[in-house]
CSV table of C-alpha atoms in Angstrom, one decimal:
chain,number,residue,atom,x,y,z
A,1,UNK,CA,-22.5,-5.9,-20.1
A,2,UNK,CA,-21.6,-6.8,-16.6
A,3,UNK,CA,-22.9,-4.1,-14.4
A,4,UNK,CA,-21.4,-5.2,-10.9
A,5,UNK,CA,-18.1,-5.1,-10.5
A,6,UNK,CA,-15.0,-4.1,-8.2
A,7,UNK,CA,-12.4,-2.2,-10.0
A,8,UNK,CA,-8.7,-2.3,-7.9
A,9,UNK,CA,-5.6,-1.7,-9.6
A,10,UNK,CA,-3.5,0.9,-7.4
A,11,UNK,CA,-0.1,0.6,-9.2
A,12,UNK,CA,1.6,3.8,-10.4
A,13,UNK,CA,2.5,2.7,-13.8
A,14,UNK,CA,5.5,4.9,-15.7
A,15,UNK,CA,5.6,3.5,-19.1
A,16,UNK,CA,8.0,4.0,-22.3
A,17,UNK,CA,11.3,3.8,-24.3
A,18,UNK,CA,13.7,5.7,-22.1
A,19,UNK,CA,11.6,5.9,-18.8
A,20,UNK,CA,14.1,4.0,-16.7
A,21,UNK,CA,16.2,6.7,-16.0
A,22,UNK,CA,12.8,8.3,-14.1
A,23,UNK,CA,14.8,6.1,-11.5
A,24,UNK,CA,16.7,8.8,-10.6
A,25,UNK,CA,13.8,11.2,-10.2
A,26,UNK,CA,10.8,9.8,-9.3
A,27,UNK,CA,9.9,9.6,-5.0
A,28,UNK,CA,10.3,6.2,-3.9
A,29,UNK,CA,8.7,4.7,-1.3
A,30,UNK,CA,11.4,3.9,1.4
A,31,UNK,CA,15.5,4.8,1.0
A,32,UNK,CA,16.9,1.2,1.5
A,33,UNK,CA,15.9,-1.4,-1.1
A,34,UNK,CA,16.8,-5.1,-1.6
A,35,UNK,CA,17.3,-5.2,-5.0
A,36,UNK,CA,16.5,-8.7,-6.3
A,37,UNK,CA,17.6,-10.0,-9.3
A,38,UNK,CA,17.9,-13.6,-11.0
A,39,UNK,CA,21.0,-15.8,-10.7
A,40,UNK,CA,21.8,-15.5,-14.4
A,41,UNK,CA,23.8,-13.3,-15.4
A,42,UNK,CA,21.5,-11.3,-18.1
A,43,UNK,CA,21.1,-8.2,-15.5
A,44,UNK,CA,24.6,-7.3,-15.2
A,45,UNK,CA,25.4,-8.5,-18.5
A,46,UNK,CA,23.5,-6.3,-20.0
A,47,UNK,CA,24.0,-3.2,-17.9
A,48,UNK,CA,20.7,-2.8,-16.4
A,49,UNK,CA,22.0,-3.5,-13.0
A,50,UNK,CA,24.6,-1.0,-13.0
A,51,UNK,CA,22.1,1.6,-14.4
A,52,UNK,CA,19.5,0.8,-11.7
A,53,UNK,CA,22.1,1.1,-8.8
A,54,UNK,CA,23.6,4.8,-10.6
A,55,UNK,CA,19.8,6.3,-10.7
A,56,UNK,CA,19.1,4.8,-7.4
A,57,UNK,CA,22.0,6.5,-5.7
A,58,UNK,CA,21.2,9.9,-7.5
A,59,UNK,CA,18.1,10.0,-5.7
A,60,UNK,CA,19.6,9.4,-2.6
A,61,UNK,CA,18.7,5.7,-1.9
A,62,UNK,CA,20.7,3.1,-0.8
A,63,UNK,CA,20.3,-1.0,-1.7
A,64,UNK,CA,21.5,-4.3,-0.8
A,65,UNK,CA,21.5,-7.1,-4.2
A,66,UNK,CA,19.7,-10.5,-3.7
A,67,UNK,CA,21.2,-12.6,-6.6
A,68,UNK,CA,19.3,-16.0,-6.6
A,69,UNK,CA,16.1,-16.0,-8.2
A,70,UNK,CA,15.7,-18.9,-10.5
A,71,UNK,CA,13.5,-19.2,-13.7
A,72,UNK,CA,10.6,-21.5,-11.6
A,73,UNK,CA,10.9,-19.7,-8.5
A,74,UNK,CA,11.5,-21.7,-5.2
A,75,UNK,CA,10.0,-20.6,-1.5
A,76,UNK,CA,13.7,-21.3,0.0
A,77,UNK,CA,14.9,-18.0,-1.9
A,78,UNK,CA,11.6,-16.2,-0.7
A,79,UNK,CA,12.6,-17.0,2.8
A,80,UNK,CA,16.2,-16.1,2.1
A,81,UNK,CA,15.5,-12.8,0.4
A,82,UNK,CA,13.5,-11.7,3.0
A,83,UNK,CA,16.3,-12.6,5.8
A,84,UNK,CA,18.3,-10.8,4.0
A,85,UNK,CA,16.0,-7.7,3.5
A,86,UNK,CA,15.5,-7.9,7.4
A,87,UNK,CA,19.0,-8.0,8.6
A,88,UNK,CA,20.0,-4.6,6.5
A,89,UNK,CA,17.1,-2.8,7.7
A,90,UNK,CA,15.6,-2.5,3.6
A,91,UNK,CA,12.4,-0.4,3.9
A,92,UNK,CA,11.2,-1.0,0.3
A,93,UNK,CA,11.8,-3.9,-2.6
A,94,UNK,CA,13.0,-3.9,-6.3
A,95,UNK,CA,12.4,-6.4,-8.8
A,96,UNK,CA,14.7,-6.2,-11.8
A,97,UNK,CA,14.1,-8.7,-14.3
A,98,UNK,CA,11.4,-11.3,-15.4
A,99,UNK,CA,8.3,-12.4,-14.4
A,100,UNK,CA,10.3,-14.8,-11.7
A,101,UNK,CA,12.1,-12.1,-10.1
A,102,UNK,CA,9.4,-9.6,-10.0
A,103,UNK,CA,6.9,-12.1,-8.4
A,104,UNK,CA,9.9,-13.4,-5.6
A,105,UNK,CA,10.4,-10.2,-4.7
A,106,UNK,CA,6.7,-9.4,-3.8
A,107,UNK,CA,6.5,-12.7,-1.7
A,108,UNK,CA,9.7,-11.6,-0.1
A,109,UNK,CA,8.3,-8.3,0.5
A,110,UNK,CA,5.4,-10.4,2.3
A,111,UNK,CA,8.0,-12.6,4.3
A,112,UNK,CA,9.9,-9.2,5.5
A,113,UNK,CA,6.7,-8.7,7.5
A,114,UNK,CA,5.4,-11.0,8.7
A,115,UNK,CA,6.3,-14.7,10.4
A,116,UNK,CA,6.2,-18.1,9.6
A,117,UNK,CA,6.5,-19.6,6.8
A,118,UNK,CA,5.6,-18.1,2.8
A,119,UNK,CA,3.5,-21.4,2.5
A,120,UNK,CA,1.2,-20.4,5.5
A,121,UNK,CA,-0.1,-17.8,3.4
A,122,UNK,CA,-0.8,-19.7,0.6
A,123,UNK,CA,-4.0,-20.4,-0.3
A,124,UNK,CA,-4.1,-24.1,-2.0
A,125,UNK,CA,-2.4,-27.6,-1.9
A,126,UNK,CA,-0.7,-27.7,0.9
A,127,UNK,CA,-1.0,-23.8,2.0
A,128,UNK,CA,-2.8,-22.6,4.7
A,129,UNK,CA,-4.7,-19.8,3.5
A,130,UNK,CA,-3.2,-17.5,6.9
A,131,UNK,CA,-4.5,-13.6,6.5
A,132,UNK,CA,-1.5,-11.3,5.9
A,133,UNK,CA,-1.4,-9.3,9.0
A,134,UNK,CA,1.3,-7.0,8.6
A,135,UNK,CA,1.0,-5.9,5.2
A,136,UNK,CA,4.7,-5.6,2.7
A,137,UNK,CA,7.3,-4.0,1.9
A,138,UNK,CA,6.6,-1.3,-0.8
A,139,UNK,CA,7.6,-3.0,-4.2
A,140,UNK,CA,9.0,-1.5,-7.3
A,141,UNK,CA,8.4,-3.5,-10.3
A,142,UNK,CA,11.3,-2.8,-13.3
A,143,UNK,CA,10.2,-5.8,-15.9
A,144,UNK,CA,12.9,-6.5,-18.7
A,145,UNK,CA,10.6,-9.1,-20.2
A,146,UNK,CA,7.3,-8.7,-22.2
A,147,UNK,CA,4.7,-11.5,-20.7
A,148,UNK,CA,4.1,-12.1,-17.2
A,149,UNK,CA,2.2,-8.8,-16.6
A,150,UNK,CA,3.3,-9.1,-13.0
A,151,UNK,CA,4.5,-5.2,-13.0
A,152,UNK,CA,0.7,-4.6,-12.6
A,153,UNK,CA,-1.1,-7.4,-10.7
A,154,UNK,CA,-0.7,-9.0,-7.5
A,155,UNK,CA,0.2,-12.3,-8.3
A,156,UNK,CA,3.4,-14.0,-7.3
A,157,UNK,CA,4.1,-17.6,-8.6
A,158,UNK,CA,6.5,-20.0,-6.1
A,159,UNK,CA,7.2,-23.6,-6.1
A,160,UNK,CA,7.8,-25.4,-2.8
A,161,UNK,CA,10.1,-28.3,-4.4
A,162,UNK,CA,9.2,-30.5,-1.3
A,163,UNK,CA,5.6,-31.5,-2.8
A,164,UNK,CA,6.0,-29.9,-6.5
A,165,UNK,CA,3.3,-27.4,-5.4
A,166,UNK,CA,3.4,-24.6,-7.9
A,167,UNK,CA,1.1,-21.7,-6.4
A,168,UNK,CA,0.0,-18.2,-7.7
A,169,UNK,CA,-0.6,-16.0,-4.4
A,170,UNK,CA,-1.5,-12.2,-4.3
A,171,UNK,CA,-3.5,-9.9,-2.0
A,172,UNK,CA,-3.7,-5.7,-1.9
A,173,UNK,CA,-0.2,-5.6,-0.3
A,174,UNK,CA,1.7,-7.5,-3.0
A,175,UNK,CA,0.7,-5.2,-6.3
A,176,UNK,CA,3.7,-2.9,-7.1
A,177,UNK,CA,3.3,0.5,-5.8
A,178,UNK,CA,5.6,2.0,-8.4
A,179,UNK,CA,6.4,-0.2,-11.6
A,180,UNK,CA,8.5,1.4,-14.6
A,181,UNK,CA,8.3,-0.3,-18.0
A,182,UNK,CA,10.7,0.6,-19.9
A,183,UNK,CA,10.5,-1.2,-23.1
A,184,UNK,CA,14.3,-0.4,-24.2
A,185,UNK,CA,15.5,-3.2,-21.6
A,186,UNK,CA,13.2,-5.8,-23.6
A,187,UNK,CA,15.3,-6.0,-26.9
A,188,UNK,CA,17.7,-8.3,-25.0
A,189,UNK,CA,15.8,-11.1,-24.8
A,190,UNK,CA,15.9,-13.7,-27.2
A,191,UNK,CA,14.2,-14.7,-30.4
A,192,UNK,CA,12.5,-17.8,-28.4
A,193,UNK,CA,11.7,-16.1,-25.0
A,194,UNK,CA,10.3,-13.1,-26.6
A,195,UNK,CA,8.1,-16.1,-28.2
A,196,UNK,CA,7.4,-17.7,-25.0
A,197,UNK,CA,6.5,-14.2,-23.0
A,198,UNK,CA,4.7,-13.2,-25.4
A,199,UNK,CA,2.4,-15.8,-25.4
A,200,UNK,CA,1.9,-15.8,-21.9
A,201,UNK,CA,0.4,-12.4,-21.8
A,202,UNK,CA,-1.8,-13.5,-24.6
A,203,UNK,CA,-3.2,-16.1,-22.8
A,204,UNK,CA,-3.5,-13.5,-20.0
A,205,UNK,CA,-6.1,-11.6,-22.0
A,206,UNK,CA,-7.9,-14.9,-23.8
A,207,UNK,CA,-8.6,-16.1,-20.0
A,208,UNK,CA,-9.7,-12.7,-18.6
A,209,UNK,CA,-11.7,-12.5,-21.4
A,210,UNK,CA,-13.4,-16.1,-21.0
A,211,UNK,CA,-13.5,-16.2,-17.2
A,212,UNK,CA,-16.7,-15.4,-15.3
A,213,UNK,CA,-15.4,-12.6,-13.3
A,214,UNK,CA,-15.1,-10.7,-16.6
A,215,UNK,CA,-16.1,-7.0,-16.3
A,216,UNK,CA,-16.1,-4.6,-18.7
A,217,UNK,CA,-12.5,-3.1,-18.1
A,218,UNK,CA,-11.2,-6.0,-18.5
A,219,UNK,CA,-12.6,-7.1,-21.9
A,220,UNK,CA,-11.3,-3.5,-23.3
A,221,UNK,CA,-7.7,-4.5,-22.4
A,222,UNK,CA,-8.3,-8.0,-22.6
A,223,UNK,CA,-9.2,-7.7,-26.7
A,224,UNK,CA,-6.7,-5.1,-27.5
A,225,UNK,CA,-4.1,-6.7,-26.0
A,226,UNK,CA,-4.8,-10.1,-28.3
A,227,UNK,CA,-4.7,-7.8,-30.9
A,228,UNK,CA,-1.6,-6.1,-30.4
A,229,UNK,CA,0.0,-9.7,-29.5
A,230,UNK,CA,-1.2,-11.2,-32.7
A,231,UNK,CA,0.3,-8.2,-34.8
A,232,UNK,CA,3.4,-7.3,-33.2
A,233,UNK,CA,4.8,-10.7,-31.2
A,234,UNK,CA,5.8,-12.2,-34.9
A,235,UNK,CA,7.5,-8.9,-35.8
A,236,UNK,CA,9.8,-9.0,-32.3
A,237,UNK,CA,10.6,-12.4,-32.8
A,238,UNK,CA,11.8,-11.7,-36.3
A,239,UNK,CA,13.9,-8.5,-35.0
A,240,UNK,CA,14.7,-8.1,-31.6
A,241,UNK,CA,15.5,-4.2,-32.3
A,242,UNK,CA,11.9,-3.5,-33.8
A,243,UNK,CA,11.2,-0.4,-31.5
A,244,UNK,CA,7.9,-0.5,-32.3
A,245,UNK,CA,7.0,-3.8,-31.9
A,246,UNK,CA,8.8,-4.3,-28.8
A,247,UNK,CA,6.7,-0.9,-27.0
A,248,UNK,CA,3.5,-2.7,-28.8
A,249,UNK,CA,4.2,-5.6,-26.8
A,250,UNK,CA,5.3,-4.1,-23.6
A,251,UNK,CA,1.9,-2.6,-23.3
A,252,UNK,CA,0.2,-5.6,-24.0
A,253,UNK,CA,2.1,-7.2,-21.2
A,254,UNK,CA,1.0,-4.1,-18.7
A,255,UNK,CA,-2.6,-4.2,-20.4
A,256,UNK,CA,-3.0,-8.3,-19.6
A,257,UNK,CA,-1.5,-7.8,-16.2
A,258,UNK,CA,-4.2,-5.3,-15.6
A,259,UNK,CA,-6.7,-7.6,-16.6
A,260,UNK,CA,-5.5,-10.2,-14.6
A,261,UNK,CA,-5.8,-7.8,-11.9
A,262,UNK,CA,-9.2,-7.2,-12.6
A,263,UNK,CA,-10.4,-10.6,-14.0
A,264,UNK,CA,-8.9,-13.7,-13.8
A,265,UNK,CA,-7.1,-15.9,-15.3
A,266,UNK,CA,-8.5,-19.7,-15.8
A,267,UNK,CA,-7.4,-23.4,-15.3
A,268,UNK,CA,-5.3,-23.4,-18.6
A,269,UNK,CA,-2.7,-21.6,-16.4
A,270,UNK,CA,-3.6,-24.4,-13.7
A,271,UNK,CA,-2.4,-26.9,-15.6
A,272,UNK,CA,0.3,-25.0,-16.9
A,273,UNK,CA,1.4,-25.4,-13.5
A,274,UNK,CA,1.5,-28.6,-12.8
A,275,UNK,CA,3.2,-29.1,-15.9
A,276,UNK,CA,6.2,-27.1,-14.8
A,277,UNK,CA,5.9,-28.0,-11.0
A,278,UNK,CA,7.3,-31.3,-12.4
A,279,UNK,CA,9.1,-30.4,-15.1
A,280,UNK,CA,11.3,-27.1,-13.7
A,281,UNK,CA,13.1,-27.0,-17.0
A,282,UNK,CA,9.7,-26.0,-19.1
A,283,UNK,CA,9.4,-22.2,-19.7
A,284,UNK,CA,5.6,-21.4,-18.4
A,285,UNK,CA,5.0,-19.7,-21.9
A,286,UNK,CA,5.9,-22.8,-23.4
A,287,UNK,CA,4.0,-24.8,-21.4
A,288,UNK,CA,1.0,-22.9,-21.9
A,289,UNK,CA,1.5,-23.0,-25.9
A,290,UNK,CA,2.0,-27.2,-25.6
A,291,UNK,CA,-1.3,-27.2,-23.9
A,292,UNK,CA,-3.1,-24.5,-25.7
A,293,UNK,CA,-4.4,-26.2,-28.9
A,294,UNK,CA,-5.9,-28.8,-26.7
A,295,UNK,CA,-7.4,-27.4,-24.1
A,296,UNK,CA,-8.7,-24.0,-25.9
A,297,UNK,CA,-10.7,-26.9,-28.5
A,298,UNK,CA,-12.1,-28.4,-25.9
A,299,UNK,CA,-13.0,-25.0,-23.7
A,300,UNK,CA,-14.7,-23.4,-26.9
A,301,UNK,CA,-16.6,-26.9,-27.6
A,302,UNK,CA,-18.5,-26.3,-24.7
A,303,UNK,CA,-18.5,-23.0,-24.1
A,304,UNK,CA,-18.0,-21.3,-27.5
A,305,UNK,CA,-19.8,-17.6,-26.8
A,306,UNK,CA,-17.1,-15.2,-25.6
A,307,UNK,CA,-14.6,-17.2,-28.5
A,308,UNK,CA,-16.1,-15.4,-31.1
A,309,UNK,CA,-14.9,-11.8,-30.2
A,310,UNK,CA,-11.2,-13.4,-29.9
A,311,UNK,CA,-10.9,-14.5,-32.9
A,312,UNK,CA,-12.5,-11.0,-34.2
A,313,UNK,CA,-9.8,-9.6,-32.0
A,314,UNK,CA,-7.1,-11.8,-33.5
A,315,UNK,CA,-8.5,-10.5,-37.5
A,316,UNK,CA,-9.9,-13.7,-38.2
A,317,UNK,CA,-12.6,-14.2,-40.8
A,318,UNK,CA,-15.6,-15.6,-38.7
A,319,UNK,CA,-17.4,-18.3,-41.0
A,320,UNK,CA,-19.9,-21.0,-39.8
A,321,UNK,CA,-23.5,-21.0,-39.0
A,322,UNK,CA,-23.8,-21.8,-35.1
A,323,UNK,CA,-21.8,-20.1,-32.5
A,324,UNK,CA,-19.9,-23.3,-32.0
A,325,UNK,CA,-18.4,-23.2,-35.6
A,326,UNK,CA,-17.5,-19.7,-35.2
A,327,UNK,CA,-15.7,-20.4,-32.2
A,328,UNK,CA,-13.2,-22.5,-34.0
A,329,UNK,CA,-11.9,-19.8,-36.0
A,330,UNK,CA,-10.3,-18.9,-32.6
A,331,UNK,CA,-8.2,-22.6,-32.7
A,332,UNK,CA,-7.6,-21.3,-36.5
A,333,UNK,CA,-6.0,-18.1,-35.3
A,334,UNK,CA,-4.4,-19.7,-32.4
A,335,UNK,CA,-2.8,-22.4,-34.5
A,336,UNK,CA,-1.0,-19.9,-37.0
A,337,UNK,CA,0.3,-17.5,-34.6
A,338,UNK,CA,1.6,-20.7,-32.8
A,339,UNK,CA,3.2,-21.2,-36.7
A,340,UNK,CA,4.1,-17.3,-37.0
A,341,UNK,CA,6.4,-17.4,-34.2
A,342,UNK,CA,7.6,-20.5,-34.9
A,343,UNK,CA,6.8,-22.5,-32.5
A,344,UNK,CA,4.4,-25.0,-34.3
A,345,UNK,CA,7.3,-27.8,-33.3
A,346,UNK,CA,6.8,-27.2,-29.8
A,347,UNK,CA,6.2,-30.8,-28.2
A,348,UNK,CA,6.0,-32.3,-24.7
A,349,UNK,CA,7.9,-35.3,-25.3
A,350,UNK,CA,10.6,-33.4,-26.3
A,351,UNK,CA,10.6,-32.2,-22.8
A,352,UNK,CA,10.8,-35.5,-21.0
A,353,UNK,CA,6.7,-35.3,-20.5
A,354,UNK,CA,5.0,-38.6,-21.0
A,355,UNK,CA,1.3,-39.4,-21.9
A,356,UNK,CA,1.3,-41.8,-18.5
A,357,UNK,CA,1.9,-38.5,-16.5
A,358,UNK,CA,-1.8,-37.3,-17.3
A,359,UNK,CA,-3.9,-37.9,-14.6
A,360,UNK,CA,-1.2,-37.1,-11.8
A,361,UNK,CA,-0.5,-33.5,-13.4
A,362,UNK,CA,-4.1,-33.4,-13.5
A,363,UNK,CA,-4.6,-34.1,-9.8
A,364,UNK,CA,-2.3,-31.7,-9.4
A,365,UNK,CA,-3.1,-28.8,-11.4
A,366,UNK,CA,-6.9,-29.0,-9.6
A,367,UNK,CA,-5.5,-29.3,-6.0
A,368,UNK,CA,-2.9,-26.6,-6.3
A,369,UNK,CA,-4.7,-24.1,-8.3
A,370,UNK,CA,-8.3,-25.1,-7.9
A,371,UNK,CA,-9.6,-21.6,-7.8
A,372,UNK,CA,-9.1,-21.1,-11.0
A,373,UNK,CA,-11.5,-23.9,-12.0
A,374,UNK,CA,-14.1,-22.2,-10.3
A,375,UNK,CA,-14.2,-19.3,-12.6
A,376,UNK,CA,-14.0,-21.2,-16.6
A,377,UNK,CA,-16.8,-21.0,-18.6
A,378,UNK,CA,-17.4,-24.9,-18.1
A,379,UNK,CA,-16.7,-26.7,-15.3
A,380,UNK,CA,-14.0,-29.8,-15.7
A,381,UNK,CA,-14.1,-32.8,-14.6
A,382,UNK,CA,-10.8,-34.6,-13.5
A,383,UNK,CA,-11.7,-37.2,-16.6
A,384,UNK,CA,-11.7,-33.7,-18.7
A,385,UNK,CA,-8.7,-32.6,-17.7
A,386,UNK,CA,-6.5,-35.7,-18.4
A,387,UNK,CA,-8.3,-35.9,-22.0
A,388,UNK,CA,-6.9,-32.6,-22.6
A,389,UNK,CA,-3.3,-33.3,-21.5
A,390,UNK,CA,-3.4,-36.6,-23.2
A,391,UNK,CA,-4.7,-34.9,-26.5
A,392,UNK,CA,-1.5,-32.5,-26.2
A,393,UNK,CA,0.8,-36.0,-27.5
């Protein structure tokens, strides 16, 4: 067990079926919010705008509605959002929605405070790295969506469309201060984006768990969270309305949030990244599930120790003699909860992605999100890298 470690995770978590309407209760930390939503039309379609603005003006707060967030957030709507946030005076930000809208509305709640440009406080590619001076806006996290776990880390995901840079960027100001998770507002979401999510905050958990900033509170959630993923994201996909399954997965989303909070995650999301920087119209969970067979084989060839207790986790037998045999029984587990969810058809090429595009994404992905290189349990090579995109066709 590690025994030095830094454990931050400030958010005020409020967590259940029916919790939303602790809206209308609960202190808040300004009385003007921008309240940021996507540019679909899933928000008021569903009635969780208009419930949002009711509990909001029982407690006495007012809001102004940014409507533009897309799927693969851009910086143009960070810089617009937080215009907009400036010029009504907004003391605090909401986030209603996805992982998109709840990660634009903590770099808006950045760019509200301080100057410049959202890319000057990047740190990779073409960011500069700049030291937030001024701190954020409060933010209030209200995910509708089980995966991105960005209702309890700090981590918001941009693209600048200029250089198809897609950046993950966080520091102490940009974790929610108040985040309810109200799993009632998940059963909306479709049969093949409660697939996608889902995924995502399982691969959350297997690269906290594998990274080398690991620490024991981390591996607690990390490994429950694979297990609860493994058990419960077939049964939402199957029905939408499972209660259970739905809450199950809800907290696993929280739970692999708070390990990436704590943790890490590792260059699988990297190239994940590139892959969508270039290809906008890939969902990241689907991304990461194209590349996951690939890389993960390769990962746990070289570095097969901490594979072992995933695939436990997952309720796979573990059979082989060396460590390195027992860490394919992860690739086993992977492969048919890949085939559970139905998914197993899932192809690149069907997205427009071609083999020739390897080594540029791969150039990418270690430019833009290099940092997370530095933590895997083996360090890749560029060469390494394009094998493993190459071996997703």
């Amino acid at each position: 067990m590690k025994t030095n470690f830094t454990y931050f995770m400030p958010t005020e978590i409020i967590f259940g079926p029916g919790t939303l309407g602790k809206l209308a209760t609960v202190k808040l930390p300004g009385k003007k919010a921008l309240l940021v939503i996507g540019s679909g039309n899933s928000m008021r379609r569903h009635g969780y705008l208009d419930r949002v603005v009711n509990y909001l003006k029982q407690n006495g707060v007012d809001y102004v509605v940014y409507d533009k967030i897309l799927p693969n957030p851009i910086a143009e709507h960070v810089a617009e959002g937080a215009k907009v946030a400036k010029d009504n005076g907004c003391d605090f930000v909401i986030g209603l929605g996805g992982g998109s809208t709840i990660d634009s509305s903590k770099a808006i709640a950045v760019m509200a405070k301080n100057p410049g440009d959202y890319w000057d406080y990047v740190s990779g590619g073409s960011g500069k790295g700049m030291e937030v001076k001024n701190g954020a806006l409060p933010i209030v996290a209200i995910p509708t969506t089980a995966g991105t776990g960005t209702e309890s880390d700090p981590w918001a995901v941009v693209t600048k469309t200029e250089t198809n840079e897609k950046i993950g960027f966080g520091c102490k100001y940009t974790y929610p201060t108040l985040s309810i998770v109200d799993p009632e507002l998940m059963v909306s979401i479709p049969p093949k984006f409660t697939a996608y999510q889902g995924m995502d905050a399982f691969f959350h958990s297997v690269e906290g768990y594998l990274a080398t900033v690991n620490q024991p509170g981390s591996d607690v959630l990390a490994l429950q969270s694979i297990s609860l993923i493994t058990e419960n994201l077939p049964k939402a996909v199957a029905d939408g309305n499972n209660m259970e399954a739905r809450t199950a997965l809800a907290w696993a989303s929280t739970a692999a949030g708070i390990v990436e909070s704590l943790s890490s995650c590792i260059s699988h999301h990297s190239l994940e990244h590139a892959l969508s920087a270039y290809h906008p119209e890939i969902p990241h969970g689907a991304g990461l599930i194209m590349l996951s067979v690939s890389y993960f084989s390769f990962m746990a060839s070289k570095a097969p120790e901490r594979f072992v207790d995933i695939a436990k986790a997952m309720g796979e037998e573990i059979v082989g003699n060396t460590v390195e045999e027992q860490a394919m029984c992860f690739i086993n587990g992977l492969k048919k909860l890949i085939r559970n969810i139905g998914m197993e058809d899932l192809s690149l090429s069907s997205f427009g992605v071609t083999e020739d595009e390897a080594t540029k994404l791969a150039k990418n992905a270690m430019d833009t999100m290099g940092g997370l290189f530095n933590v895997d349990p083996y360090k890749l090579s560029l060469d390494e890298v394009v094998s493993i995109y190459k071996n997703c066709f």
